Short mmCIF file of C-alpha atoms and ligand atoms in Angstrom, two decimals:
data_model
loop_
_atom_site.label_atom_id
_atom_site.label_comp_id
_atom_site.label_asym_id
_atom_site.label_seq_id
_atom_site.Cartn_x
_atom_site.Cartn_y
_atom_site.Cartn_z
CA MET A 1 -2.99 34.07 43.15
CA ALA A 2 0.27 35.20 41.63
CA ILE A 3 1.52 33.10 38.76
CA ASP A 4 4.88 31.48 39.27
CA ALA A 5 6.60 32.47 36.06
CA LEU A 6 9.77 30.49 36.70
CA GLY A 7 9.87 27.44 34.48
CA ALA A 8 6.40 28.06 33.09
CA SER A 9 5.80 28.42 29.38
CA ILE A 10 4.23 31.85 29.10
CA LYS A 11 2.60 33.13 25.94
CA ARG A 12 3.88 36.52 24.85
CA ARG A 13 1.46 39.43 24.93
CA GLU A 14 2.82 41.01 21.76
CA ASP A 15 2.42 37.89 19.61
CA PRO A 16 -1.27 38.24 18.61
CA ARG A 17 -0.52 41.35 16.58
CA PHE A 18 2.52 39.81 14.92
CA ILE A 19 0.83 36.56 13.88
CA THR A 20 -2.17 38.36 12.41
CA GLY A 21 -0.20 40.94 10.41
CA ALA A 22 -1.23 43.80 12.69
CA GLY A 23 2.28 44.72 13.86
CA ASN A 24 3.37 48.31 13.40
CA TYR A 25 6.90 48.42 12.03
CA ILE A 26 8.51 51.58 10.72
CA ASP A 27 7.58 51.04 7.08
CA ASP A 28 3.95 50.36 8.06
CA ILE A 29 3.56 53.93 9.27
CA LYS A 30 1.96 56.27 6.78
CA LEU A 31 1.45 59.93 7.66
CA PRO A 32 -0.60 62.55 5.82
CA SER A 33 1.38 64.30 3.06
CA MET A 34 4.41 62.10 3.72
CA ALA A 35 7.34 62.38 1.28
CA HIS A 36 10.05 59.77 0.66
CA MET A 37 13.81 60.04 0.82
CA ALA A 38 16.54 58.01 -0.86
CA ILE A 39 20.29 58.36 -0.25
CA LEU A 40 23.04 58.21 -2.87
CA ARG A 41 25.97 56.24 -1.48
CA SER A 42 29.60 56.05 -2.43
CA PRO A 43 30.64 53.01 -4.47
CA TYR A 44 34.23 53.66 -3.40
CA ALA A 45 35.82 52.83 -0.05
CA HIS A 46 38.18 55.79 -0.38
CA ALA A 47 37.90 58.71 -2.77
CA ASN A 48 38.06 62.45 -3.03
CA ILE A 49 34.91 64.17 -4.26
CA ARG A 50 35.63 66.81 -6.88
CA SER A 51 32.01 67.79 -7.46
CA VAL A 52 28.40 66.69 -7.01
CA ASP A 53 25.98 67.83 -9.71
CA VAL A 54 22.30 67.55 -8.77
CA THR A 55 20.82 69.78 -11.49
CA ALA A 56 19.26 66.94 -13.48
CA ALA A 57 18.00 65.21 -10.31
CA ARG A 58 16.21 68.39 -9.19
CA ALA A 59 14.28 68.40 -12.49
CA MET A 60 13.09 64.78 -12.25
CA PRO A 61 9.35 64.05 -11.84
CA GLY A 62 8.11 64.13 -8.27
CA VAL A 63 11.33 65.52 -6.80
CA ILE A 64 10.72 67.97 -3.98
CA HIS A 65 14.18 68.57 -2.59
CA VAL A 66 17.80 67.48 -3.01
CA ILE A 67 20.43 67.76 -0.27
CA VAL A 68 24.22 67.55 -0.63
CA GLY A 69 26.92 67.64 2.04
CA ALA A 70 27.55 71.38 1.70
CA ASP A 71 23.86 72.07 2.56
CA VAL A 72 24.02 70.34 5.93
CA PRO A 73 24.60 72.81 8.75
CA TYR A 74 25.16 70.22 11.48
CA ASN A 75 28.06 68.65 13.36
CA PRO A 76 29.41 65.27 12.33
CA LEU A 77 27.76 62.35 14.14
CA PRO A 78 29.01 61.95 17.68
CA MET A 79 31.37 59.24 18.86
CA VAL A 80 30.30 58.87 22.47
CA TRP A 81 32.17 55.90 23.84
CA PRO A 82 35.92 56.52 23.76
CA ALA A 83 38.16 53.81 25.10
CA GLY A 84 38.35 54.76 28.75
CA GLY A 85 40.64 53.96 31.62
CA SER A 86 44.06 54.46 30.12
CA ALA A 87 46.17 57.59 30.52
CA GLY A 88 47.56 59.51 27.55
CA LEU A 89 45.07 58.01 25.18
CA ARG A 90 44.61 59.63 21.79
CA ASN A 91 41.17 58.99 20.45
CA ASN A 92 40.73 60.68 17.13
CA VAL A 93 37.46 62.27 16.19
CA ASN A 94 36.93 61.12 12.62
CA SER A 95 33.26 60.29 12.94
CA PRO A 96 30.82 60.24 10.00
CA ARG A 97 29.26 63.36 8.56
CA ILE A 98 25.55 63.56 7.75
CA LEU A 99 26.57 63.62 4.08
CA ALA A 100 30.13 63.53 2.79
CA THR A 101 31.63 66.84 1.71
CA ASP A 102 35.11 66.60 0.21
CA GLY A 103 35.69 62.85 0.32
CA VAL A 104 34.47 59.41 1.32
CA LYS A 105 36.19 56.92 3.61
CA TRP A 106 33.96 53.86 3.35
CA THR A 107 31.79 52.16 0.74
CA GLY A 108 28.24 53.26 1.36
CA GLU A 109 28.97 56.67 2.86
CA GLY A 110 26.11 59.03 1.97
CA VAL A 111 26.86 61.67 -0.65
CA ALA A 112 23.45 63.17 -1.49
CA ALA A 113 19.77 62.69 -0.60
CA VAL A 114 16.64 63.13 -2.69
CA VAL A 115 13.17 63.77 -1.32
CA ALA A 116 10.29 62.95 -3.68
CA GLU A 117 6.59 62.18 -3.73
CA THR A 118 7.15 58.40 -3.98
CA PRO A 119 10.09 56.11 -3.13
CA ALA A 120 10.42 55.11 -6.81
CA GLN A 121 10.69 58.76 -7.88
CA ALA A 122 13.37 59.35 -5.26
CA PHE A 123 15.38 56.38 -6.56
CA ASP A 124 14.91 57.46 -10.18
CA ALA A 125 16.34 60.87 -9.30
CA LEU A 126 19.35 59.36 -7.50
CA ALA A 127 20.38 57.85 -10.82
CA GLU A 128 20.58 61.37 -12.30
CA ILE A 129 23.07 62.72 -9.76
CA VAL A 130 26.58 63.02 -11.15
CA VAL A 131 29.44 62.69 -8.66
CA ASP A 132 32.99 63.25 -9.82
CA TYR A 133 35.11 60.95 -7.64
CA GLU A 134 38.85 60.69 -7.57
CA PRO A 135 39.31 57.10 -6.36
CA LEU A 136 42.12 56.55 -3.85
CA PRO A 137 43.70 53.27 -2.74
CA ALA A 138 41.89 51.39 0.01
CA VAL A 139 42.82 48.56 2.33
CA VAL A 140 40.36 46.34 4.18
CA ASP A 141 42.64 44.05 6.19
CA ALA A 142 43.62 45.50 9.59
CA GLU A 143 47.13 44.01 9.57
CA LYS A 144 47.79 45.36 6.09
CA ALA A 145 46.34 48.73 7.09
CA VAL A 146 48.98 49.24 9.80
CA ALA A 147 51.85 47.91 7.67
CA ALA A 148 54.44 50.28 6.16
CA GLY A 149 53.35 51.80 2.87
CA ALA A 150 49.60 51.28 3.41
CA PRO A 151 47.24 53.99 2.11
CA GLN A 152 46.59 56.57 4.83
CA LEU A 153 43.02 57.44 5.76
CA HIS A 154 43.19 60.27 8.32
CA GLU A 155 45.98 62.74 9.00
CA ASN A 156 45.40 62.51 12.73
CA ALA A 157 45.73 58.72 12.75
CA PRO A 158 49.27 58.00 11.48
CA ASN A 159 49.70 54.46 10.10
CA ASN A 160 45.91 54.11 10.44
CA VAL A 161 46.27 53.51 14.16
CA VAL A 162 43.46 55.31 15.96
CA PHE A 163 44.75 54.51 19.44
CA GLU A 164 46.54 51.91 21.49
CA TRP A 165 44.96 50.82 24.71
CA SER A 166 45.81 48.32 27.37
CA VAL A 167 44.30 47.00 30.56
CA GLY A 168 45.14 44.41 33.17
CA ASP A 169 48.09 43.21 35.24
CA LYS A 170 51.01 43.46 32.85
CA ALA A 171 53.80 42.38 35.19
CA GLY A 172 51.82 39.52 36.71
CA THR A 173 50.86 38.16 33.31
CA GLU A 174 54.42 38.43 32.00
CA ALA A 175 55.68 36.52 35.03
CA ALA A 176 52.98 33.86 34.66
CA ILE A 177 53.95 33.30 31.03
CA ASP A 178 57.71 33.33 31.71
CA THR A 179 57.44 30.71 34.46
CA ALA A 180 54.65 28.58 32.98
CA GLU A 181 54.92 24.80 32.56
CA VAL A 182 53.03 25.12 29.28
CA VAL A 183 52.38 28.11 26.99
CA VAL A 184 49.89 27.90 24.12
CA ARG A 185 50.17 30.59 21.44
CA GLN A 186 47.64 31.21 18.73
CA ARG A 187 46.54 33.73 16.09
CA LEU A 188 42.76 33.97 16.09
CA VAL A 189 40.70 35.73 13.43
CA ASN A 190 37.24 36.81 14.58
CA GLN A 191 35.79 37.71 11.20
CA ARG A 192 33.86 40.79 10.26
CA LEU A 193 30.11 40.20 10.23
CA ILE A 194 26.93 41.86 9.07
CA PRO A 195 24.33 41.69 11.87
CA ASN A 196 21.50 41.48 9.33
CA PRO A 197 18.14 41.90 11.09
CA MET A 198 15.21 40.87 8.90
CA GLU A 199 13.84 44.40 9.07
CA THR A 200 16.39 46.85 7.72
CA ARG A 201 16.67 50.25 9.35
CA GLY A 202 14.36 53.14 8.57
CA ASP A 203 12.98 56.35 9.98
CA ILE A 204 10.42 59.11 9.53
CA GLY A 205 11.20 62.70 10.43
CA TRP A 206 8.59 65.36 11.01
CA TYR A 207 9.17 69.01 11.78
CA ASN A 208 6.16 70.90 13.04
CA PRO A 209 6.58 74.49 11.83
CA GLY A 210 3.90 75.71 14.25
CA THR A 211 5.56 74.53 17.46
CA GLU A 212 9.10 74.15 16.07
CA GLU A 213 9.14 70.64 17.51
CA TYR A 214 10.57 67.56 15.83
CA THR A 215 9.32 63.97 15.91
CA LEU A 216 11.50 61.06 14.81
CA TRP A 217 10.00 57.62 14.31
CA MET A 218 12.88 55.18 14.17
CA SER A 219 13.48 51.45 14.01
CA SER A 220 15.80 51.76 16.97
CA GLN A 221 17.00 50.05 20.13
CA THR A 222 17.91 53.38 21.71
CA PRO A 223 15.24 56.06 21.13
CA HIS A 224 15.93 57.69 24.51
CA ILE A 225 19.65 58.08 23.84
CA GLN A 226 19.06 59.33 20.31
CA ARG A 227 17.25 62.36 21.69
CA LEU A 228 20.61 63.39 23.05
CA LEU A 229 22.81 62.15 20.20
CA VAL A 230 20.72 63.32 17.24
CA GLY A 231 19.07 66.25 18.96
CA ILE A 232 21.71 67.93 21.05
CA PHE A 233 25.06 66.60 19.83
CA THR A 234 24.32 66.63 16.11
CA MET A 235 21.55 69.09 15.28
CA GLY A 236 21.44 71.34 18.32
CA ILE A 237 17.78 70.64 19.06
CA PRO A 238 17.03 70.75 22.80
CA GLU A 239 15.63 67.53 24.24
CA HIS A 240 12.19 68.98 24.94
CA LYS A 241 11.84 69.83 21.24
CA LEU A 242 12.57 66.33 19.93
CA ARG A 243 10.43 63.28 20.45
CA CYS A 244 11.85 59.88 19.42
CA ILE A 245 9.44 57.01 18.88
CA ALA A 246 10.46 53.40 18.29
CA PRO A 247 7.54 51.33 16.98
CA ASP A 248 7.73 47.52 16.63
CA VAL A 249 11.30 46.64 15.67
CA GLY A 250 11.92 43.73 13.30
CA GLY A 251 15.20 42.62 14.82
CA ALA A 252 18.31 44.70 15.40
CA PHE A 253 21.23 42.58 16.68
CA GLY A 254 22.99 45.66 17.91
CA THR A 255 22.79 47.65 14.68
CA LYS A 256 19.94 49.80 15.89
CA ILE A 257 21.88 51.04 18.94
CA PHE A 258 24.02 53.42 16.89
CA CYS A 259 23.41 57.00 15.78
CA TYR A 260 23.04 57.25 12.00
CA ALA A 261 23.15 60.10 9.53
CA ASP A 262 19.65 59.37 8.18
CA TYR A 263 18.08 60.39 11.51
CA ALA A 264 19.31 63.94 11.06
CA LEU A 265 18.62 63.85 7.32
CA VAL A 266 14.91 63.05 7.59
CA LEU A 267 14.45 65.78 10.21
CA LEU A 268 16.40 68.31 8.16
CA ALA A 269 14.50 67.33 5.00
CA SER A 270 11.12 67.69 6.72
CA LYS A 271 12.06 71.17 7.88
CA ARG A 272 13.36 72.16 4.45
CA ILE A 273 10.13 71.13 2.73
CA GLY A 274 7.89 73.00 5.11
CA GLY A 275 6.99 70.34 7.62
CA ARG A 276 5.85 67.43 5.49
CA PRO A 277 6.94 64.16 7.14
CA VAL A 278 9.82 62.43 5.34
CA LYS A 279 10.28 58.65 5.35
CA TRP A 280 13.49 56.79 4.58
CA ILE A 281 13.57 52.98 4.41
CA GLU A 282 16.88 51.24 3.96
CA GLY A 283 17.29 48.59 1.25
CA ARG A 284 19.00 45.30 2.01
CA ARG A 285 22.08 46.10 -0.09
CA GLU A 286 22.19 49.50 1.56
CA ASN A 287 22.00 47.80 4.96
CA TYR A 288 25.10 45.76 4.14
CA GLN A 289 27.02 48.87 3.22
CA SER A 290 25.89 51.60 5.53
CA THR A 291 24.66 50.03 8.76
CA ILE A 292 27.39 49.03 11.18
CA HIS A 293 29.27 45.74 11.02
CA GLY A 294 30.64 43.76 13.93
CA ARG A 295 33.86 42.03 15.08
CA ASP A 296 36.79 42.10 12.63
CA HIS A 297 39.49 41.36 15.19
CA ILE A 298 42.85 39.73 14.65
CA THR A 299 44.09 38.43 17.97
CA TYR A 300 47.41 37.02 19.13
CA LEU A 301 46.92 35.16 22.37
CA GLU A 302 49.14 33.37 24.83
CA ILE A 303 47.78 31.08 27.51
CA ALA A 304 50.02 30.05 30.39
CA GLY A 305 49.11 26.88 32.25
CA LYS A 306 50.13 23.95 34.36
CA ARG A 307 50.39 20.43 33.06
CA ASP A 308 47.25 19.44 34.95
CA GLY A 309 45.20 21.90 32.90
CA GLU A 310 44.98 24.85 35.29
CA ILE A 311 45.23 28.17 33.49
CA THR A 312 47.54 30.63 35.21
CA GLY A 313 47.71 33.52 32.79
CA LEU A 314 46.32 35.00 29.59
CA ARG A 315 47.91 37.63 27.39
CA VAL A 316 45.95 39.00 24.45
CA LYS A 317 46.94 41.41 21.73
CA THR A 318 44.09 42.37 19.43
CA LEU A 319 44.03 44.48 16.32
CA ALA A 320 40.46 45.76 15.92
CA ASN A 321 39.28 47.19 12.61
CA LEU A 322 37.29 50.30 13.47
CA GLY A 323 36.39 51.06 9.86
CA GLY A 324 36.84 54.23 7.83
CA ARG A 325 35.21 56.49 10.40
CA LEU A 326 34.49 56.01 14.09
CA SER A 327 30.93 54.88 14.81
CA THR A 328 28.89 55.94 17.84
CA ILE A 329 30.39 53.40 20.23
CA GLY A 330 33.03 51.78 17.99
CA PRO A 331 36.10 52.51 20.14
CA GLY A 332 34.42 51.30 23.34
CA ILE A 333 33.70 47.83 22.01
CA PRO A 334 37.16 46.27 21.51
CA THR A 335 38.40 48.00 24.67
CA THR A 336 36.11 48.42 27.64
CA LEU A 337 33.50 45.94 26.45
CA TYR A 338 35.83 43.24 25.15
CA ALA A 339 39.10 43.39 27.04
CA ARG A 340 37.57 43.57 30.50
CA VAL A 341 35.74 40.28 30.03
CA LEU A 342 38.51 38.32 28.33
CA SER A 343 38.71 35.67 31.01
CA GLY A 344 35.08 34.76 30.35
CA CYS A 345 33.74 32.45 33.03
CA TYR A 346 37.19 31.12 33.94
CA LYS A 347 39.17 31.95 37.05
CA ILE A 348 42.43 33.18 35.54
CA PRO A 349 44.71 34.86 38.09
CA ASN A 350 46.80 36.89 35.61
CA VAL A 351 45.22 38.61 32.59
CA MET B 1 1.02 55.19 -18.28
CA ALA B 2 -1.01 53.28 -15.74
CA GLU B 3 -2.50 49.82 -16.12
CA HIS B 4 -5.83 48.90 -14.62
CA VAL B 5 -5.70 45.86 -12.33
CA THR B 6 -8.59 44.01 -10.70
CA LEU B 7 -7.97 41.59 -7.85
CA VAL B 8 -9.84 39.76 -5.15
CA VAL B 9 -7.90 40.31 -1.94
CA ASN B 10 -8.97 38.50 1.23
CA GLY B 11 -12.41 38.00 -0.29
CA GLN B 12 -12.84 41.63 -1.34
CA ARG B 13 -12.83 42.88 -4.92
CA ARG B 14 -10.25 45.65 -5.39
CA GLU B 15 -9.35 47.76 -8.40
CA VAL B 16 -6.30 49.91 -8.82
CA ASP B 17 -4.38 51.80 -11.50
CA VAL B 18 -0.69 50.94 -11.33
CA GLU B 19 2.53 51.90 -13.03
CA PRO B 20 3.62 48.73 -14.89
CA ARG B 21 6.82 48.45 -12.80
CA ARG B 22 5.01 48.29 -9.48
CA LEU B 23 5.14 45.08 -7.49
CA LEU B 24 2.24 43.17 -6.00
CA VAL B 25 3.69 43.70 -2.53
CA GLU B 26 3.75 47.48 -3.06
CA VAL B 27 0.12 47.52 -4.10
CA LEU B 28 -0.89 45.35 -1.13
CA ARG B 29 1.01 47.47 1.38
CA GLU B 30 0.71 50.97 -0.03
CA ASP B 31 -2.57 51.01 -1.95
CA PHE B 32 -4.60 48.55 0.11
CA GLY B 33 -2.97 49.23 3.50
CA LEU B 34 -2.28 45.53 4.10
CA THR B 35 1.01 46.06 5.90
CA GLY B 36 1.15 42.58 7.43
CA THR B 37 3.04 41.45 4.32
CA HIS B 38 6.63 42.61 4.77
CA VAL B 39 9.64 43.32 2.58
CA ALA B 40 12.98 42.24 4.00
CA CYS B 41 15.26 41.91 0.97
CA ASP B 42 15.74 43.13 -2.56
CA THR B 43 16.77 39.81 -4.08
CA SER B 44 13.69 37.52 -3.70
CA GLN B 45 15.46 35.53 -1.01
CA CYS B 46 13.79 36.19 2.33
CA GLY B 47 10.14 35.16 1.89
CA ALA B 48 8.83 37.86 4.27
CA CYS B 49 6.49 38.94 1.46
CA THR B 50 4.86 35.51 0.95
CA VAL B 51 1.13 35.58 0.10
CA HIS B 52 -1.19 33.16 -1.67
CA MET B 53 -2.14 33.86 -5.26
CA ASP B 54 -4.83 31.60 -6.72
CA GLY B 55 -4.17 29.13 -3.93
CA GLN B 56 -0.39 28.98 -4.28
CA SER B 57 2.25 30.69 -2.18
CA VAL B 58 4.21 33.36 -4.05
CA LYS B 59 6.80 35.94 -3.10
CA SER B 60 4.78 39.09 -3.71
CA CYS B 61 7.97 41.13 -4.26
CA THR B 62 8.62 38.99 -7.30
CA VAL B 63 5.18 39.38 -8.90
CA LEU B 64 4.35 42.51 -10.85
CA ALA B 65 0.96 43.90 -9.89
CA VAL B 66 -0.12 43.62 -13.54
CA GLN B 67 0.70 39.89 -13.46
CA ALA B 68 -1.77 39.50 -10.62
CA ASP B 69 -4.62 40.99 -12.65
CA GLY B 70 -7.68 38.77 -12.20
CA ALA B 71 -6.10 36.75 -9.38
CA THR B 72 -7.43 35.87 -5.97
CA VAL B 73 -4.93 36.86 -3.28
CA THR B 74 -4.84 35.93 0.40
CA THR B 75 -2.54 37.78 2.79
CA ILE B 76 -1.80 37.20 6.47
CA GLU B 77 -4.70 39.54 7.33
CA GLY B 78 -7.09 37.20 5.51
CA LEU B 79 -5.99 34.00 7.20
CA ALA B 80 -7.94 34.16 10.46
CA ALA B 81 -11.59 33.48 9.71
CA GLY B 82 -14.10 35.55 11.67
CA GLY B 83 -11.62 36.78 14.26
CA GLU B 84 -10.56 33.26 15.29
CA LEU B 85 -6.85 32.56 14.94
CA HIS B 86 -5.99 30.08 12.20
CA PRO B 87 -4.49 26.91 13.77
CA ILE B 88 -1.08 27.84 12.33
CA GLN B 89 -1.24 31.28 13.95
CA ALA B 90 -2.31 29.73 17.25
CA ALA B 91 0.54 27.22 17.06
CA PHE B 92 3.16 29.93 16.38
CA TRP B 93 1.94 31.72 19.50
CA GLU B 94 1.82 28.56 21.60
CA LYS B 95 5.20 27.19 20.52
CA HIS B 96 7.14 30.48 20.55
CA GLY B 97 7.62 30.34 16.80
CA LEU B 98 8.50 34.04 16.65
CA GLN B 99 10.48 36.76 18.33
CA CYS B 100 10.51 40.07 16.47
CA GLY B 101 7.68 38.89 14.22
CA PHE B 102 9.03 40.41 11.03
CA CYS B 103 9.42 37.11 9.16
CA THR B 104 6.32 35.61 10.76
CA PRO B 105 3.55 36.51 8.31
CA GLY B 106 5.56 35.07 5.41
CA MET B 107 6.49 32.02 7.45
CA ILE B 108 2.83 31.38 8.33
CA MET B 109 1.70 31.80 4.72
CA SER B 110 4.35 29.30 3.54
CA ALA B 111 3.28 26.88 6.26
CA ALA B 112 -0.37 27.24 5.20
CA ASP B 113 0.60 26.40 1.63
CA LEU B 114 2.47 23.29 2.82
CA LEU B 115 -0.32 22.03 5.08
CA ALA B 116 -2.88 22.49 2.30
CA ARG B 117 -0.85 20.12 0.12
CA VAL B 118 0.71 17.83 2.74
CA PRO B 119 -1.52 17.49 5.81
CA ASP B 120 0.93 15.43 7.85
CA PRO B 121 4.44 16.52 6.88
CA SER B 122 7.69 15.17 8.27
CA ASP B 123 10.14 17.61 9.86
CA GLN B 124 12.20 17.34 6.72
CA GLN B 125 9.23 18.30 4.56
CA ILE B 126 8.50 21.25 6.89
CA ARG B 127 12.08 22.47 6.70
CA HIS B 128 12.05 22.07 2.94
CA ALA B 129 8.78 24.02 2.66
CA ILE B 130 10.16 27.02 4.56
CA HIS B 131 13.60 27.03 2.98
CA GLY B 132 12.62 30.14 1.04
CA ASN B 133 11.73 31.98 4.27
CA LEU B 134 14.51 33.48 6.35
CA CYS B 135 14.25 34.16 10.08
CA ARG B 136 17.09 35.89 11.91
CA CYS B 137 15.73 35.57 15.45
CA THR B 138 14.46 32.11 16.21
CA GLY B 139 16.91 29.62 14.75
CA TYR B 140 13.91 27.90 13.08
CA HIS B 141 13.56 25.17 15.72
CA ASN B 142 10.34 26.48 17.24
CA ILE B 143 8.96 27.43 13.84
CA VAL B 144 9.20 23.78 12.79
CA ALA B 145 7.62 22.75 16.10
CA ALA B 146 4.77 25.21 15.52
CA ILE B 147 4.06 23.94 12.03
CA ARG B 148 4.12 20.33 13.29
CA GLU B 149 1.71 21.30 16.06
CA ALA B 150 -0.58 23.05 13.57
CA ALA B 151 -0.63 19.95 11.37
CA VAL B 152 -1.85 17.89 14.32
CA THR B 153 -4.51 20.43 15.29
CA MET B 154 -5.81 20.69 11.74
CA HIS B 155 -6.04 16.88 11.55
CA THR B 156 -7.64 16.12 14.83
CA GLY B 157 -9.29 19.42 15.69
CA SER B 158 -7.32 19.70 18.92
CA ALA B 159 -3.75 20.51 19.88
CA SER B 160 -1.34 17.73 20.75
CA ASP B 161 -0.73 17.33 24.48
CA SER B 162 2.97 16.62 24.24
CA GLY B 163 3.58 19.91 26.03
CA ILE B 164 7.09 19.99 24.66
CA VAL B 165 8.30 23.23 23.19
CA GLY B 166 10.40 22.18 20.22
S1 FES C 1 10.91 40.70 0.16
FE1 FES C 1 12.41 39.17 0.35
S2 FES C 1 11.61 37.59 -0.90
FE2 FES C 1 10.18 39.16 -1.12
S1 FES C 2 11.10 36.34 14.37
FE1 FES C 2 12.52 37.91 13.90
S2 FES C 2 13.10 37.37 11.92
FE2 FES C 2 11.88 35.70 12.46
#
């Protein structure tokens, strides 16, 4: 007899391994001859890089390989969800590099990577890398960033405006507001947040020199998509030469959807050191800096209504902080994903 | 310059040479392969690494391996006796006390420490006992329900029949 699952309390099949400590999360995976990678990250939100000196780091105990931005032959990470549906849209293409080359645009941007026999040796060597930064002014508030005189981040985004986008029935909404019995106006701050899964991100890259195939174990919500984003768009590896494996994932909250520089770095590092697998596990502080954040909207809204409480129109103007560089799906979120569902579950005739 | 450390882990005598800076959690996970104990922070705040050392719960990321020399350590892998789930493990399963499972081993080890000291805790005592364990998925409600359920089972030898989740 089939079980009627609706309303029944059903025990989860994956729980026995989690409650006995037999789960298999990314950092639980240990491969023969595996090396460990650590990433040096920028302490500045905005700076030019004059030089990166890794001589001392290369000589540290256990160090196998050191990578800087100039050594990375790949494309910047892809931004694959532009704000669609509006003509004449200018989406700039300032997406993150695998490692920064001439400058950094956000705190936590990767500058160099060390591969060593143990994680501790990799971290010890990071401390020996000397980066000559020329710090530049930074601004973190979206309204201040678009104000006159604000520090400029990208030449192709004047006044720090990446694009302007609109959707909906403009004339109808204007009319609804102009003729409304009541109009409520408000400024609403939806604060920036750190999604903060209990398991930070992490990955293991393995290049098989015999077959020239790559394997990427990743704490990810999107291993299928990453085959395209990391493989084809970033590194130029055809899909049949890259296998992406997501083991048990210790929470993600959206952060593990995106395409990150470390995916390409562990694969590149494995190839550079002759096919030994390379593991990178993110620290918590690192997670706060270098894994994506959410929200950070400043919204001006106007609600038109009748005295009996019926809502007749909604006009929303939102300034979304997209950060120092465009993430994988950053531009799609405050546009297609957000603006098209503004009315929520309400029946609002003019939005 | 390695230090020699001898431990009893989950009933087994283990010896290891460690660099003095290495943490108990690193030795458990990397040297002994006991990966059920997790690391989720670098500030001693999350409790994912909770194990028992000489009968007391400790955050194993905050104990140097050399400090554990001579100690008896129990990890999540050592909790179920003879393949039977410990009542706390069974209650977490039954009451949906977990989602991703990353915090769960630490949560269960903290709960075991509480129930060893306070067999019939109030909800407030349960919440106090796990205030050093962070969970991002569950919202804690069903974790508290699971620990309450486990307390009843361990008392009476059978699960409560309230049938209420939470
Ligand atoms: S790893 Fe977070 S408290 Fe030990
Ligand atoms: S179950 Fe995911 S963090 Fe607790």
